[in-house]
Amino acid sequence: MAAVNGTTDALDPNNSSKNTLKLENTEKRDTLIAIEKRYQAKWQESGVFHASAPSIEEVPAGSVSPTELRRQQPKYFGTFAYPYMNGTLHAGHSFTASKVEFTAGFARMQGKRVLFPLGFHCTGMPIKACADKLTEDVRKFGMLFERYEEETTVPDPSEPVPAPTQAETKEDITKFTSKKSKAAAKGVKLKYQFQIMLALGIPREEIHKFADAAYWLQYFPPLCKQHLNNFGARIDWRRSFVTTDANPYYDAFVRWQMHRLKELDKIQYGVRYTVYSPKDGQPCMDHDRTEGEGVAPQDYTALKLKVREWAPEAAKIVQGKIPDSANVYFVPATLRPETMYGQTCCFVGPKIRYGVFKVSESDFYVITKRAAWNMAFQGTFFKSDQFPRSADELLPVVELTGSSVVGTLVLAPLSIHTNGVRILPMDSVLPTKGTGVVTSVPSDSPDDFATITDLAKKADYYGIKKEWAELEIPPIIETPSYGNLTAPFLVKKMKINSPKDAKQLAEAKDLAYKEGYYKGTMLVGDFKGQSVEIAKPKVKEALIKNGEAFEYAEPNGHVVSRSGDECVVAYLGQWFLNYGENDPEWRQQVFDYVGSDMETYNAETQNAFQKNLEWLNRWACARTYGLGSKLPWDPKFLVESLSDSTIYMAYYTVSHFLHSDIFGAQKGLLDIKPEQMIDEVWDYLFCRREISEDLIESCGIQKADLEKMRREFEYWYPLDMRVSGKDLIPNHLTFFLYIHTALFPHDYWPQSIRANGHLLLNGEKMSKSTGNFLTLNDAVAKYGADACRIALADAGDSVEDANFEETVANQIILRLYTLKEWCEEVTQDGTLRTGEADNFWDKLFENEMNTLVHEARQHYEATNYKLALKSALYDFTSTRDFYREACISASVPMHAPLLHTYITLQALLLTPIAPHWADYIWTEVLHQQHTIQTALYPSRPAPSPPLTAALAYIRTTSSAITSAEAAAVRKLSKGKTVAFDPKKDKKLTVYYASAFPAWQERYIELVRQAFDTATLGFDDKAVNSKIPNQEKRKAVPFVQGLKKRLVSGEEQEKVFERKLGFEEGEVLGQMVRGLGKTTGCRVVEVVEVVEGVMEGKEEGGGVGGEPGAKKGIVRIGENVGEERHGLPPQAEAAVPGAPGFGFENI
């Protein structure tokens, strides 16, 4: 018992977040969380998120088309992938959910009916596999695992310890560490399922209950619901359900789906290669795997190279073990059967152990054990109905090392060397790929050519005869770029000197394969003169037909099933969805839809779909082990988890009518039994047929009830937004499109898919083992819902990985709390100004609020929540701060009604992202009667361009002036010389120009004439020829600046029309008091700079002449109206909108 207690301590789920940010002084957070809990309870009690289509009573059935109904009464229907119920939600789930959540919140503010439902996925192997492991754990260790003894691994001192690589120094992701006990200090390997359950936070006394797979379905869905409610999700929980036959209504829906797909010939039966778990005795699809998602079968041609003469050492080993008359074959697996005419030898790994496996009484194969185990499921050693469960059932007759068979003479099919070729050593042969036997074609394989060249040079070193590596290399394929000996050409050209030049060889291999396959022509054999692309399958077919080869396949990567089994590729009969090239019309239909009508929000997502559609092929849709719905026509099979989850969004539209609990045990809004939901009913509900008396009679459902359910589907469909992680594009999301296009009319196909990246935590991958991990509930408990939601919005919106930064969430707590308190105080402040908001700063403030309201709307509409947050919170509070400081500087109180407008708008703008805070302000500070969840997005006047330009001018000018003063302070502190002492009494003079220099106007007209608006062309030579030499120094850069703006596509009016839109002198006049306070200047002076007139010249000078000297006129300061000459450089450089300024001590 002590051991299991130590394990319990070590696997404390709190350890998974031990290296996340530690919070202190949580009073403000606790205040905000208390508000959140209050409003969550109100929302759930009121059912504010319950959404329904317009009723039949409101809009009679058939009175308007579904399209017209949706136009008259707009709706939004969004979903994210229903979570799998083998654990609680983590922060990554909440990131995906937040995209739907924020969009749903904004859609409500657009006046739309909004549906955001969520179900619970339980189909497949994971739950069943874990339950079975727990059954074994309970049997082995007892119900409380009291018989468990701690297991530690003691290193063997005789084993050398290799220096770790950088990648290997990372902590084992299945190991938890803790300082709480000795057991914890040693680290606990998650070998047993009960340990994983402890790490999930399941009490030890409850773990044994999970040995029943059904208990998982009862335990985790309520937790998921509670955690999302704590997050403030706007989910209509009436429509929730669990998958599998645990819910008979959903089970009927899945059976209908499979029936109709089979009728459409989208589901077929056939014998094919598939990734397979020997232990589970069934195919292992993506969601059945703990490793290897996306890995698929790789097809090879397995050649039979018959042994003609054994090497002496091998001959001794096999003597008496294999009949003298037996046919023994070395079996290399190749991807290029068309090159077999050029075989000059066959490679083995000298350190690899090979087995001689008995195929029949007369035939034996020399291959690795791994390859033999794959072949065992492809009809080589066992029949398909007698597949082995354990490798003990497949033992070699005899084992050989690669070095012992070097020198063996074998007959290579198709090779011009009909007397045989030799088995030679190759160090780079991998036992984990192919059969461990590699045939050599040095004419077209750079690796092979480099290796035989090296073998010939160092024959004695390798213990071979030199002539074995010097057989003639025949040309077999002609290529336009590399001739008829591609490999020797590339090796020489790329200066590859050794088989160890791995990088260059990999590049050469890629070039050789692409050139040969796409542009090569056969020079030898039965298909001489044909392109390689056409000849390749013909050569393979001929080899197999002649008994000289057979088909072989293996996973193209490492795959481990949920039951911990290393998977193989099996060739067996199975039901499959006919995705891909075998139904080109279906594939093209989906491809075209992705490329035209469907919104993907970014090009990367669209490209990922299109690439996936090009390679995705048939998909096994049934299995024999796990949880799920039975395949209707073959009930020994279950529908697999990626095939029963393609169109369940349609089920959401009617589920609340059918049942009121997730298991379908309690009836829903209508009195309908599961057995009444026959296939024809689903056809009617989903607009695949019309109602009839026969249908009503056969199902026993009242016509009015059928019409109610159909109305829900017709109204809510099509799905407006589907959000999922980008890792689901290769399977679930593509299947989702395939099945929708197959089963539903075009009008009901999905409108958009938004794929997001993974969520990093504090810039690092989330990992329990490193303590950098947060569940959704952990995050909400730690920071509160709104702070988490804002941090998620701030994390990013692209398909690239996003980052949840805890420091942001922590800072948001203070920001929200402080803003809440300010709103409460300012609404009670009797010192504020009332009456007309006609102050200059009032106008700027109101205009900037209007600007940000429009900006935020645009970002919300584009689902760019990071930018929406910037406008709705950060910029919105900044403009309030600016207004407050401006009023203080101007010694005028802020305007009370304007601040009331600010608070109202602030609450509304934050509603999609931070609804708890917004609702509190709305109802308890502003005293609105109804929840902000039903409020509309604010409608504000369009921003005033002059006021917008004036505000930008104020910010830019103020920033430049304060930055210059701060720079002087820094220089002085470092002992550097400065033009003025910022610590002493000082004066600030601001110079503004009343007009642009006259010479610039001339060149603007010149550029206008030279610019071709149609082609964006510009004749530099013609323009430069019209610029006098004495003006080139200043005129050429000015002209080039105009040209650059025009060529980049900037509007001509903005380039040529250089009016500010506001009176610069007046704006500076408003700024004077504020500048004085921020800089500490005793005097602030504003000087207008005008151009003088030289005698005998027009103002500004003639062409090629000099303008009159500039002069200044004091407009604000001690000597208003005074003229000044001999102005400083900063005055000379001033142009409208870009004033100059200077400090001086007084």
PDB file of N, CA and C in Angstrom, residues 577-616:
ATOM      1  N   LEU A 577     -14.877   3.599 -46.924  1.00  0.00           N
ATOM      2  CA  LEU A 577     -15.439   4.750 -47.634  1.00  0.00           C
ATOM      3  C   LEU A 577     -14.552   5.030 -48.833  1.00  0.00           C
ATOM      4  N   ASN A 578     -15.177   5.190 -49.970  1.00  0.00           N
ATOM      5  CA  ASN A 578     -14.439   5.232 -51.231  1.00  0.00           C
ATOM      6  C   ASN A 578     -13.930   6.634 -51.561  1.00  0.00           C
ATOM      7  N   TYR A 579     -13.207   7.217 -50.624  1.00  0.00           N
ATOM      8  CA  TYR A 579     -12.604   8.517 -50.857  1.00  0.00           C
ATOM      9  C   TYR A 579     -11.496   8.402 -51.898  1.00  0.00           C
ATOM     10  N   GLY A 580     -11.216   9.530 -52.552  1.00  0.00           N
ATOM     11  CA  GLY A 580     -10.015   9.595 -53.374  1.00  0.00           C
ATOM     12  C   GLY A 580     -10.195   9.221 -54.822  1.00  0.00           C
ATOM     13  N   GLU A 581      -9.106   8.706 -55.397  1.00  0.00           N
ATOM     14  CA  GLU A 581      -9.000   8.518 -56.841  1.00  0.00           C
ATOM     15  C   GLU A 581      -9.977   7.501 -57.406  1.00  0.00           C
ATOM     16  N   ASN A 582     -10.498   6.614 -56.578  1.00  0.00           N
ATOM     17  CA  ASN A 582     -11.410   5.598 -57.087  1.00  0.00           C
ATOM     18  C   ASN A 582     -12.824   6.123 -57.321  1.00  0.00           C
ATOM     19  N   ASP A 583     -13.103   7.312 -56.848  1.00  0.00           N
ATOM     20  CA  ASP A 583     -14.362   7.998 -57.152  1.00  0.00           C
ATOM     21  C   ASP A 583     -14.004   9.432 -57.540  1.00  0.00           C
ATOM     22  N   PRO A 584     -13.416   9.602 -58.735  1.00  0.00           N
ATOM     23  CA  PRO A 584     -12.886  10.922 -59.118  1.00  0.00           C
ATOM     24  C   PRO A 584     -13.939  12.016 -59.160  1.00  0.00           C
ATOM     25  N   GLU A 585     -15.168  11.666 -59.502  1.00  0.00           N
ATOM     26  CA  GLU A 585     -16.219  12.687 -59.564  1.00  0.00           C
ATOM     27  C   GLU A 585     -16.517  13.243 -58.176  1.00  0.00           C
ATOM     28  N   TRP A 586     -16.570  12.354 -57.192  1.00  0.00           N
ATOM     29  CA  TRP A 586     -16.823  12.783 -55.808  1.00  0.00           C
ATOM     30  C   TRP A 586     -15.675  13.659 -55.315  1.00  0.00           C
ATOM     31  N   ARG A 587     -14.460  13.208 -55.562  1.00  0.00           N
ATOM     32  CA  ARG A 587     -13.299  13.980 -55.124  1.00  0.00           C
ATOM     33  C   ARG A 587     -13.281  15.357 -55.793  1.00  0.00           C
ATOM     34  N   GLN A 588     -13.558  15.420 -57.074  1.00  0.00           N
ATOM     35  CA  GLN A 588     -13.531  16.695 -57.785  1.00  0.00           C
ATOM     36  C   GLN A 588     -14.607  17.644 -57.272  1.00  0.00           C
ATOM     37  N   GLN A 589     -15.745  17.062 -56.911  1.00  0.00           N
ATOM     38  CA  GLN A 589     -16.836  17.873 -56.362  1.00  0.00           C
ATOM     39  C   GLN A 589     -16.387  18.580 -55.084  1.00  0.00           C
ATOM     40  N   VAL A 590     -15.725  17.853 -54.204  1.00  0.00           N
ATOM     41  CA  VAL A 590     -15.229  18.441 -52.961  1.00  0.00           C
ATOM     42  C   VAL A 590     -14.112  19.435 -53.257  1.00  0.00           C
ATOM     43  N   PHE A 591     -13.208  19.055 -54.154  1.00  0.00           N
ATOM     44  CA  PHE A 591     -12.071  19.914 -54.508  1.00  0.00           C
ATOM     45  C   PHE A 591     -12.563  21.257 -55.034  1.00  0.00           C
ATOM     46  N   ASP A 592     -13.541  21.217 -55.921  1.00  0.00           N
ATOM     47  CA  ASP A 592     -14.081  22.452 -56.501  1.00  0.00           C
ATOM     48  C   ASP A 592     -14.755  23.314 -55.434  1.00  0.00           C
ATOM     49  N   TYR A 593     -15.463  22.661 -54.513  1.00  0.00           N
ATOM     50  CA  TYR A 593     -16.169  23.416 -53.478  1.00  0.00           C
ATOM     51  C   TYR A 593     -15.184  24.126 -52.552  1.00  0.00           C
ATOM     52  N   VAL A 594     -14.118  23.438 -52.179  1.00  0.00           N
ATOM     53  CA  VAL A 594     -13.091  24.046 -51.328  1.00  0.00           C
ATOM     54  C   VAL A 594     -12.454  25.239 -52.034  1.00  0.00           C
ATOM     55  N   GLY A 595     -12.266  25.124 -53.329  1.00  0.00           N
ATOM     56  CA  GLY A 595     -11.581  26.163 -54.084  1.00  0.00           C
ATOM     57  C   GLY A 595     -12.436  27.338 -54.471  1.00  0.00           C
ATOM     58  N   SER A 596     -13.765  27.231 -54.284  1.00  0.00           N
ATOM     59  CA  SER A 596     -14.627  28.318 -54.762  1.00  0.00           C
ATOM     60  C   SER A 596     -15.585  28.829 -53.689  1.00  0.00           C
ATOM     61  N   ASP A 597     -16.553  28.018 -53.315  1.00  0.00           N
ATOM     62  CA  ASP A 597     -17.654  28.513 -52.490  1.00  0.00           C
ATOM     63  C   ASP A 597     -17.375  28.543 -50.995  1.00  0.00           C
ATOM     64  N   MET A 598     -16.471  27.723 -50.512  1.00  0.00           N
ATOM     65  CA  MET A 598     -16.290  27.597 -49.065  1.00  0.00           C
ATOM     66  C   MET A 598     -15.219  28.552 -48.547  1.00  0.00           C
ATOM     67  N   GLU A 599     -15.516  29.208 -47.442  1.00  0.00           N
ATOM     68  CA  GLU A 599     -14.573  30.133 -46.810  1.00  0.00           C
ATOM     69  C   GLU A 599     -13.614  29.339 -45.921  1.00  0.00           C
ATOM     70  N   THR A 600     -12.316  29.557 -46.110  1.00  0.00           N
ATOM     71  CA  THR A 600     -11.319  28.892 -45.264  1.00  0.00           C
ATOM     72  C   THR A 600     -10.494  29.894 -44.462  1.00  0.00           C
ATOM     73  N   TYR A 601     -10.748  31.168 -44.619  1.00  0.00           N
ATOM     74  CA  TYR A 601     -10.155  32.248 -43.817  1.00  0.00           C
ATOM     75  C   TYR A 601      -8.693  32.536 -44.123  1.00  0.00           C
ATOM     76  N   ASN A 602      -7.971  31.589 -44.677  1.00  0.00           N
ATOM     77  CA  ASN A 602      -6.600  31.866 -45.099  1.00  0.00           C
ATOM     78  C   ASN A 602      -6.188  30.867 -46.169  1.00  0.00           C
ATOM     79  N   ALA A 603      -5.199  31.260 -46.959  1.00  0.00           N
ATOM     80  CA  ALA A 603      -4.758  30.437 -48.086  1.00  0.00           C
ATOM     81  C   ALA A 603      -4.120  29.143 -47.623  1.00  0.00           C
ATOM     82  N   GLU A 604      -3.442  29.164 -46.463  1.00  0.00           N
ATOM     83  CA  GLU A 604      -2.778  27.948 -45.982  1.00  0.00           C
ATOM     84  C   GLU A 604      -3.779  26.828 -45.749  1.00  0.00           C
ATOM     85  N   THR A 605      -4.922  27.164 -45.168  1.00  0.00           N
ATOM     86  CA  THR A 605      -5.941  26.146 -44.911  1.00  0.00           C
ATOM     87  C   THR A 605      -6.504  25.599 -46.215  1.00  0.00           C
ATOM     88  N   GLN A 606      -6.802  26.484 -47.142  1.00  0.00           N
ATOM     89  CA  GLN A 606      -7.323  26.031 -48.436  1.00  0.00           C
ATOM     90  C   GLN A 606      -6.315  25.128 -49.141  1.00  0.00           C
ATOM     91  N   ASN A 607      -5.049  25.513 -49.145  1.00  0.00           N
ATOM     92  CA  ASN A 607      -4.015  24.692 -49.784  1.00  0.00           C
ATOM     93  C   ASN A 607      -3.883  23.339 -49.103  1.00  0.00           C
ATOM     94  N   ALA A 608      -3.986  23.324 -47.773  1.00  0.00           N
ATOM     95  CA  ALA A 608      -3.873  22.064 -47.035  1.00  0.00           C
ATOM     96  C   ALA A 608      -5.001  21.110 -47.423  1.00  0.00           C
ATOM     97  N   PHE A 609      -6.216  21.637 -47.581  1.00  0.00           N
ATOM     98  CA  PHE A 609      -7.339  20.801 -48.022  1.00  0.00           C
ATOM     99  C   PHE A 609      -7.086  20.244 -49.423  1.00  0.00           C
ATOM    100  N   GLN A 610      -6.657  21.104 -50.318  1.00  0.00           N
ATOM    101  CA  GLN A 610      -6.483  20.677 -51.704  1.00  0.00           C
ATOM    102  C   GLN A 610      -5.372  19.635 -51.835  1.00  0.00           C
ATOM    103  N   LYS A 611      -4.282  19.818 -51.100  1.00  0.00           N
ATOM    104  CA  LYS A 611      -3.209  18.817 -51.119  1.00  0.00           C
ATOM    105  C   LYS A 611      -3.686  17.501 -50.529  1.00  0.00           C
ATOM    106  N   ASN A 612      -4.453  17.593 -49.452  1.00  0.00           N
ATOM    107  CA  ASN A 612      -4.958  16.379 -48.818  1.00  0.00           C
ATOM    108  C   ASN A 612      -5.906  15.623 -49.745  1.00  0.00           C
ATOM    109  N   LEU A 613      -6.748  16.368 -50.459  1.00  0.00           N
ATOM    110  CA  LEU A 613      -7.681  15.727 -51.388  1.00  0.00           C
ATOM    111  C   LEU A 613      -6.954  15.005 -52.515  1.00  0.00           C
ATOM    112  N   GLU A 614      -5.752  15.469 -52.847  1.00  0.00           N
ATOM    113  CA  GLU A 614      -4.989  14.843 -53.927  1.00  0.00           C
ATOM    114  C   GLU A 614      -4.458  13.467 -53.538  1.00  0.00           C
ATOM    115  N   TRP A 615      -4.141  13.274 -52.244  1.00  0.00           N
ATOM    116  CA  TRP A 615      -3.547  11.992 -51.860  1.00  0.00           C
ATOM    117  C   TRP A 615      -4.460  11.093 -51.034  1.00  0.00           C
ATOM    118  N   LEU A 616      -5.477  11.648 -50.362  1.00  0.00           N
ATOM    119  CA  LEU A 616      -6.341  10.844 -49.507  1.00  0.00           C
ATOM    120  C   LEU A 616      -7.026   9.748 -50.323  1.00  0.00           C
TER     121      LEU A 616
END
